[in-house]
Coordinates of C-alpha atoms and ligand atoms in Angstrom, one line a residue:
X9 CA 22.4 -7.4 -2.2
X10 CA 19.6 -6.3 0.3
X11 CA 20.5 -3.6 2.3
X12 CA 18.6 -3.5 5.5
X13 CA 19.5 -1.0 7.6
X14 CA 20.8 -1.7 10.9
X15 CA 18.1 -0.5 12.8
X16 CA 15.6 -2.9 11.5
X17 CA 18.0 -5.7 11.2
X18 CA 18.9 -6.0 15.2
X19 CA 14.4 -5.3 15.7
X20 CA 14.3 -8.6 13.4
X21 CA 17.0 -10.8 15.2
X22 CA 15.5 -9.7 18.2
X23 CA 12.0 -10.7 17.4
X24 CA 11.0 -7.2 18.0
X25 CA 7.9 -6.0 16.1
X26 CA 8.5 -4.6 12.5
X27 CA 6.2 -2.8 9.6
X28 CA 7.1 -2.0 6.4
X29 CA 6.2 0.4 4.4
X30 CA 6.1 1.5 0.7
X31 CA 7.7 4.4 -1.2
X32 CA 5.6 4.9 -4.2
X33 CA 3.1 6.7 -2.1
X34 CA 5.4 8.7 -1.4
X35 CA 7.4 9.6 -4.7
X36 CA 4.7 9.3 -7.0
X37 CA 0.7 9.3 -4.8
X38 CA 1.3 12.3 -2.9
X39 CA 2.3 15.8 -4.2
X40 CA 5.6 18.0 -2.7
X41 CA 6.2 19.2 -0.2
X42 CA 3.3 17.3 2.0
X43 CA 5.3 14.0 0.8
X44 CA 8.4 14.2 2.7
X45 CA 6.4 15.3 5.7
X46 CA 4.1 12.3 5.1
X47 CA 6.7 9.7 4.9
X48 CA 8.0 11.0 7.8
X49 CA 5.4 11.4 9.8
X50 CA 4.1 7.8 9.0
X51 CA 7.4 6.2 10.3
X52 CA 6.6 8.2 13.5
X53 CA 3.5 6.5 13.6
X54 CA 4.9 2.8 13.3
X55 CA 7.1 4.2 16.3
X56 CA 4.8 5.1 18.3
X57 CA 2.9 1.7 18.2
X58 CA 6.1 0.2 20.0
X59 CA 7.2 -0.8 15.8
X60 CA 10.5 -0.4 13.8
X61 CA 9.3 1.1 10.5
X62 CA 11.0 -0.3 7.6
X63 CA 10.5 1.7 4.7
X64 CA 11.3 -0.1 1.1
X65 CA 13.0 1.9 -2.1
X66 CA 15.7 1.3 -4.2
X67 CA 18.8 3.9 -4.5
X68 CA 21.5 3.3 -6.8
X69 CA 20.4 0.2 -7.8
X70 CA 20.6 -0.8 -4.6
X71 CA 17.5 -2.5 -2.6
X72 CA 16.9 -0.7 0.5
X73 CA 15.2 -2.2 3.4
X74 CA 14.9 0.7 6.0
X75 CA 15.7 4.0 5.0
X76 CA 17.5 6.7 6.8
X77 CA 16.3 10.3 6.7
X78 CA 18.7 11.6 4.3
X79 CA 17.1 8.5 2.1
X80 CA 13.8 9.2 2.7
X81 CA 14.1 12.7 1.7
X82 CA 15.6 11.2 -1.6
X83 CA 12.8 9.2 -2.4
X84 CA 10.4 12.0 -1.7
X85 CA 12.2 15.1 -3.8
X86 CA 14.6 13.7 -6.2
X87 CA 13.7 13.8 -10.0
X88 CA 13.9 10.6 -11.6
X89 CA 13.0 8.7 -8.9
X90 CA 11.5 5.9 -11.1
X91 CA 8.5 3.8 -10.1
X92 CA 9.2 0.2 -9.7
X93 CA 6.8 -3.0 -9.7
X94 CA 8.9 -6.1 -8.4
X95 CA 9.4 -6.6 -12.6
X96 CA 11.3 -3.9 -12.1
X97 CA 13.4 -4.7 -9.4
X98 CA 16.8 -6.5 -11.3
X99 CA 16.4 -3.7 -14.4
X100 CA 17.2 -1.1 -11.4
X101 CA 19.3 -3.0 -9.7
X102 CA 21.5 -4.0 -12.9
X103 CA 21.6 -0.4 -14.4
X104 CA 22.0 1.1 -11.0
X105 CA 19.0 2.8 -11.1
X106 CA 16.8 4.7 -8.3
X107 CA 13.2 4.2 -8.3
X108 CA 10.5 3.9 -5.4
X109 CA 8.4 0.3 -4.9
X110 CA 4.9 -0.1 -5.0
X111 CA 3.0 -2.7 -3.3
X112 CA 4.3 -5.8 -5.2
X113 CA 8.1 -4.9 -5.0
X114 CA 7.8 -4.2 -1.4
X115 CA 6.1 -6.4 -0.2
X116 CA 7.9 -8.6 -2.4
X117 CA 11.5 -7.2 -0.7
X118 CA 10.0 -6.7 3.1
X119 CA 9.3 -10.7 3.2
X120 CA 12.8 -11.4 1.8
X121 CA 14.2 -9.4 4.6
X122 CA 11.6 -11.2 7.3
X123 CA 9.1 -8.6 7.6
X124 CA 5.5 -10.1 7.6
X125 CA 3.5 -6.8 8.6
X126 CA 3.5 -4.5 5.9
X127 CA 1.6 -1.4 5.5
X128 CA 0.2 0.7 3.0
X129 CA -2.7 2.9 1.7
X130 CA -4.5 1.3 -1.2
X131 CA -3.6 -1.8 -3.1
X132 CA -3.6 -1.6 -6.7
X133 CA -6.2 -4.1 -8.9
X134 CA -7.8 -4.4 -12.0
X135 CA -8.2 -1.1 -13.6
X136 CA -11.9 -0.6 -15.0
X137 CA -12.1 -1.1 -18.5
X138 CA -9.8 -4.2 -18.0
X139 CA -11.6 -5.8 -20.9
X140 CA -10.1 -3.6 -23.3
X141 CA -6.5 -2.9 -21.6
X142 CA -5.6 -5.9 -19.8
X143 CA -4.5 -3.3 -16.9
X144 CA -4.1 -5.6 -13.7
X145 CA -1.7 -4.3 -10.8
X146 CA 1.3 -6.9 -10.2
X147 CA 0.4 -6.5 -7.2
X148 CA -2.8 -9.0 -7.2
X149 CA 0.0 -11.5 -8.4
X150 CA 2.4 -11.0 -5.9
X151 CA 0.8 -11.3 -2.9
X152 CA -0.7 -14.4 -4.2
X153 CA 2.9 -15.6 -3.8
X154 CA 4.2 -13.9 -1.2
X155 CA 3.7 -15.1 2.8
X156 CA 3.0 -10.9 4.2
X157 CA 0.4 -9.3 6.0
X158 CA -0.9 -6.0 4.3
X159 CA -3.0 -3.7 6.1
X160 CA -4.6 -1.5 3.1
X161 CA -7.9 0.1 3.1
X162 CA -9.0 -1.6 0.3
X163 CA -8.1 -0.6 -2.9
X164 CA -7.9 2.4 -5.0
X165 CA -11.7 3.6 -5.7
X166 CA -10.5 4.4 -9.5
X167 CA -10.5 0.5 -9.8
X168 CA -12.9 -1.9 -10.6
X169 CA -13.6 -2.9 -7.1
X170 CA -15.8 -6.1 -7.5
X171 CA -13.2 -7.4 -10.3
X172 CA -10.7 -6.9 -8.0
X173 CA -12.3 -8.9 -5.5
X174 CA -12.9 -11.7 -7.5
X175 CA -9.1 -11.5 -8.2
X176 CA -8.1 -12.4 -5.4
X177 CA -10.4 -14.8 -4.4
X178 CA -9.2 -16.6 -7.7
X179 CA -5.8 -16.2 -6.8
X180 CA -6.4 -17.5 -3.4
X181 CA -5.3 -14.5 -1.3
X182 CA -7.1 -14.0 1.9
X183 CA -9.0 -10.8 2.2
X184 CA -10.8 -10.0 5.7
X185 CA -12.3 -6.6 7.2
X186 CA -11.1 -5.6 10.1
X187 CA -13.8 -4.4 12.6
X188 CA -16.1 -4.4 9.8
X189 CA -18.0 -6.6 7.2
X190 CA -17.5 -4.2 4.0
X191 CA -14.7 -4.2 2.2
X192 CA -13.5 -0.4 2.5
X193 CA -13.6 2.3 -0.1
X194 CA -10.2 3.8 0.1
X195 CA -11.2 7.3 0.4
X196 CA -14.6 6.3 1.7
X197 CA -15.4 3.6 4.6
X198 CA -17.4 1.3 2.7
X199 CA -16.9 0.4 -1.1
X200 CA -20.4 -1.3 -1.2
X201 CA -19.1 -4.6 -1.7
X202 CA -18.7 -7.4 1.5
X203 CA -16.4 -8.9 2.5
X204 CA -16.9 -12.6 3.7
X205 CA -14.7 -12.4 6.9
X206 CA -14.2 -10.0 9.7
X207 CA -11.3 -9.8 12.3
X208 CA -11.9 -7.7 15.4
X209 CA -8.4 -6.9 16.6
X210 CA -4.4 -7.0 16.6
X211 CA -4.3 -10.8 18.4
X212 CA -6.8 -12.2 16.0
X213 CA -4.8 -10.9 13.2
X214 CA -1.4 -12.7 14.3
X215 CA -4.0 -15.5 15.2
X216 CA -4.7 -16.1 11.1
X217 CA -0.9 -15.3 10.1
X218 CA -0.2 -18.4 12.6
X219 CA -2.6 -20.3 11.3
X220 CA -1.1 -19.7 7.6
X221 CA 2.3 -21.1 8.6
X222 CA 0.6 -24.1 10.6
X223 CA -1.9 -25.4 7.3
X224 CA 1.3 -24.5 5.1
X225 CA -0.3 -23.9 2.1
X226 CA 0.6 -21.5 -0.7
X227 CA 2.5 -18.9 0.5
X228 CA 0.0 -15.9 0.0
X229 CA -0.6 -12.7 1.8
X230 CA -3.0 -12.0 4.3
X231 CA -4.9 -8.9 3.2
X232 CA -6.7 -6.4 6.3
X233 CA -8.8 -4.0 4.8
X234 CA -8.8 -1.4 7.4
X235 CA -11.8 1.7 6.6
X236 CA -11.1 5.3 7.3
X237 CA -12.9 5.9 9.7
X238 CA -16.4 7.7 8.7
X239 CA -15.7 11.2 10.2
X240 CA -12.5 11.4 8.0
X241 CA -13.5 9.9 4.6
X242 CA -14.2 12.1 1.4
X243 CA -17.8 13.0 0.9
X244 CA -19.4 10.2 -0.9
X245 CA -21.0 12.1 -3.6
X246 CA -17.7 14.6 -4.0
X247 CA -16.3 11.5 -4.8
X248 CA -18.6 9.9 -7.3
X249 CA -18.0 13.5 -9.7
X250 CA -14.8 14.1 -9.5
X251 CA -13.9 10.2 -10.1
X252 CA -16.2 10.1 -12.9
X253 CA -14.7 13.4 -13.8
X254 CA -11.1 11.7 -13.5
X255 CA -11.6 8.6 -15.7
X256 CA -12.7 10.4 -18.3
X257 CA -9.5 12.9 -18.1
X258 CA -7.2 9.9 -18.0
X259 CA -9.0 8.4 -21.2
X260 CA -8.7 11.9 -23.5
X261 CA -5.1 12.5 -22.3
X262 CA -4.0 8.6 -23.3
X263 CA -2.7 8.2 -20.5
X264 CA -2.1 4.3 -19.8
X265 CA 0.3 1.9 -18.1
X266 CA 2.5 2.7 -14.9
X267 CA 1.1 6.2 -14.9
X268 CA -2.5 5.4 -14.9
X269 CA -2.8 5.6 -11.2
X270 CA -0.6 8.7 -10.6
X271 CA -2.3 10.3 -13.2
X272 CA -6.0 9.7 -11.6
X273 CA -4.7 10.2 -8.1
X274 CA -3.5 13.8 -8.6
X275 CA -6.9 14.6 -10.6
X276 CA -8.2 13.4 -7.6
X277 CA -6.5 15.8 -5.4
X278 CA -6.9 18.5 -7.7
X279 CA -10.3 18.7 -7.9
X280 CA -11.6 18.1 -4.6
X281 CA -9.3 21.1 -2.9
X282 CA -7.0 18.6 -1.4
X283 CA -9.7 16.7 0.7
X284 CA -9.1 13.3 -1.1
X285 CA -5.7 14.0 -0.1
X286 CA -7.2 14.2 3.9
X287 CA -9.3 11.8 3.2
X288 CA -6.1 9.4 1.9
X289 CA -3.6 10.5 4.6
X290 CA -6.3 9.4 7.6
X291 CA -6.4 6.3 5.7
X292 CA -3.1 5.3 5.6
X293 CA -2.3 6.6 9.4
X294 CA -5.1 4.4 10.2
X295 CA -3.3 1.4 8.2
X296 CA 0.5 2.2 9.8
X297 CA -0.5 2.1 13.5
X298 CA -2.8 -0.9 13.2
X299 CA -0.1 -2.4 11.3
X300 CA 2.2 -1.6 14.2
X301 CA -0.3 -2.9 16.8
X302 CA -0.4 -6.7 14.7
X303 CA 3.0 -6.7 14.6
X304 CA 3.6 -6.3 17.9
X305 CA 0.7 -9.2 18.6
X306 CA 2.7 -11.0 15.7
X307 CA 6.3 -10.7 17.8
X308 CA 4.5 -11.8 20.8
X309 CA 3.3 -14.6 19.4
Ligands
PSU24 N1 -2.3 3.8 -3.2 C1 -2.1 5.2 -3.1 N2 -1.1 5.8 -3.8 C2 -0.3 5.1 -4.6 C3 -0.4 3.7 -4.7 C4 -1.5 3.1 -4.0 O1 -2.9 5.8 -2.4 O2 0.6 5.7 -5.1 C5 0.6 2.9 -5.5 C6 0.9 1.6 -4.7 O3 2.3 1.6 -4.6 C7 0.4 0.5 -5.5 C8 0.6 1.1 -6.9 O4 1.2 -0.7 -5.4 O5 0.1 2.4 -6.7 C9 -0.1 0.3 -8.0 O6 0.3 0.8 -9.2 P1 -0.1 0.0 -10.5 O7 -1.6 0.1 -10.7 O8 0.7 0.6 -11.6 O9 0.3 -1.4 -10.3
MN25 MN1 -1.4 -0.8 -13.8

């Protein structure tokens, strides 16, 4: 039932380095036209590190692993591309539908497929005001469950960061900086929160992912929280007003569920002139050539 596209399938029986990457960023976190260029340019990137980029969406009901261009451009203009947690995944599949994964269904498909480096910008979490609305990404589950690497720059800054945190220590999922000691902000290079491990490069990275498979415990993620680097993040106090501004917008539209973080994302873009949009695109370069650098220390391992 898994399509995985030839490309990607000969880099995995090979042992050749691959990273996948997620769709809803694409369909549903970054506006047209900039998408398709983005999703593009991203599986240049993985390239360009030596990788095979594998990037995850479902068309016709059908689970893609590894898209072609033609594909890609699907995911990025067609309306009625849904949005699909790995919940989702057999309701598309049975009613043929078309929808673009997040986090939890990629990551979720990649590992099925073989993939163990994964890439993305910002993992979702628990939503502030979690107390009232019980609004907890899948994803947090699912990568409790689910033996990947995913290289993220932290979570989305419109979440309750320290909940989120404490998530995933709960749910046993292993969280380190890489070439830092803060966990990152998403659009900013710190979040103001630490994080209690630090890995300095790609071979320490695949170092920990071998370690996971010797102790064999649950099978979890490994989580690199990878910063945007300081010249290229969103100006710190820009981004405390216009968040603040963006919560409160979500709140007196109603807007709740799946389309929560869409909703605050494209605030977010709208209101700082596109630089949270520069300041999100550096960050999620940053995530798909690191990614591309463990998983080449990963095949050579
Ligand atoms: N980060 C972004 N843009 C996005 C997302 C994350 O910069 O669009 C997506 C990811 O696919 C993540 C999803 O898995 O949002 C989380 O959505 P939810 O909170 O509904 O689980
Ligand atoms: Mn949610």
């Amino acid at each position: 039932m898994l399509m995985v596209s030839e490309e990607v399938r000969e880099a995995l029986t090979a042992g050749r380095p691959v990273v996948a990457l997620e769709s809803t960023i694409i369909a549903h976190g970054l506006p047209r036209p900039r998408n398709l260029q983005v999703a593009l340019e991203l599986e240049d990137a993985v390239r360009q590190e030596g990788a095979v980029p594998a990037t995850v969406a479902v068309l016709d009901g059908r689970p893609h692993v590894g898209l072609g261009k033609e594909q890609v451009e699907r995911v990025a203009n067609e309306d009625g591309i849904r949005k699909l947690g790995h919940r989702d995944l057999p309701l598309a599949v049975a009613t043929g539908a078309s929808g673009a994964t997040t986090v939890s269904a990629t990551a979720l498909l990649a590992a099925q497929a073989g993939i163990r480096v994964f890439a993305t910008g910002g993992l979702g979490g628990v939503h502030r005001e979690w107390t009232v609305t019980q609004d907890e990404s899948a994803d947090l589950g699912l990568l409790a469950r689910t033996r990947i690497t995913v290289v993220c720059a932290g979570v989305k800054s419109i979440l309750d960061v320290p909940a989120t945190l404490q998530r995933l220590e709960t749910l046993g999922v292993a969280v380190a900086g890489y070439g830092t000691a803060r966990f990152p902000g998403f659009y900013l290079s710190d979040s103001g929160h630490p994080v209690d491990w630090t890995l300095e490069s790609p071979d320490e990275v695949a170092a920990v992912m071998r370690a996971q498979d010797t102790l064999d415990g649950p099978g979890s993620a490994l989580i690199v929280a990878n910063p945007v680097p300081e010249d290229r993040q969103l100006d710190p106090a820009l981004h405390a007003r216009v968040l603040a501004d963006a919560l409160h917008a979500c709140e007196e539209a109603g807007v709740s569920g799946q389309a929560v973080t869409p909703f605050l994302l494209d605030h977010l873009v709208r209101h700082t002139d596109g630089a949270s949009l520069e300041a999100n695109l550096a960050a999620v370069r940053g995530n798909v050539r690191l990614a591309g650098r463990i998983a080449a220390a990963w095949a050579q391992a």
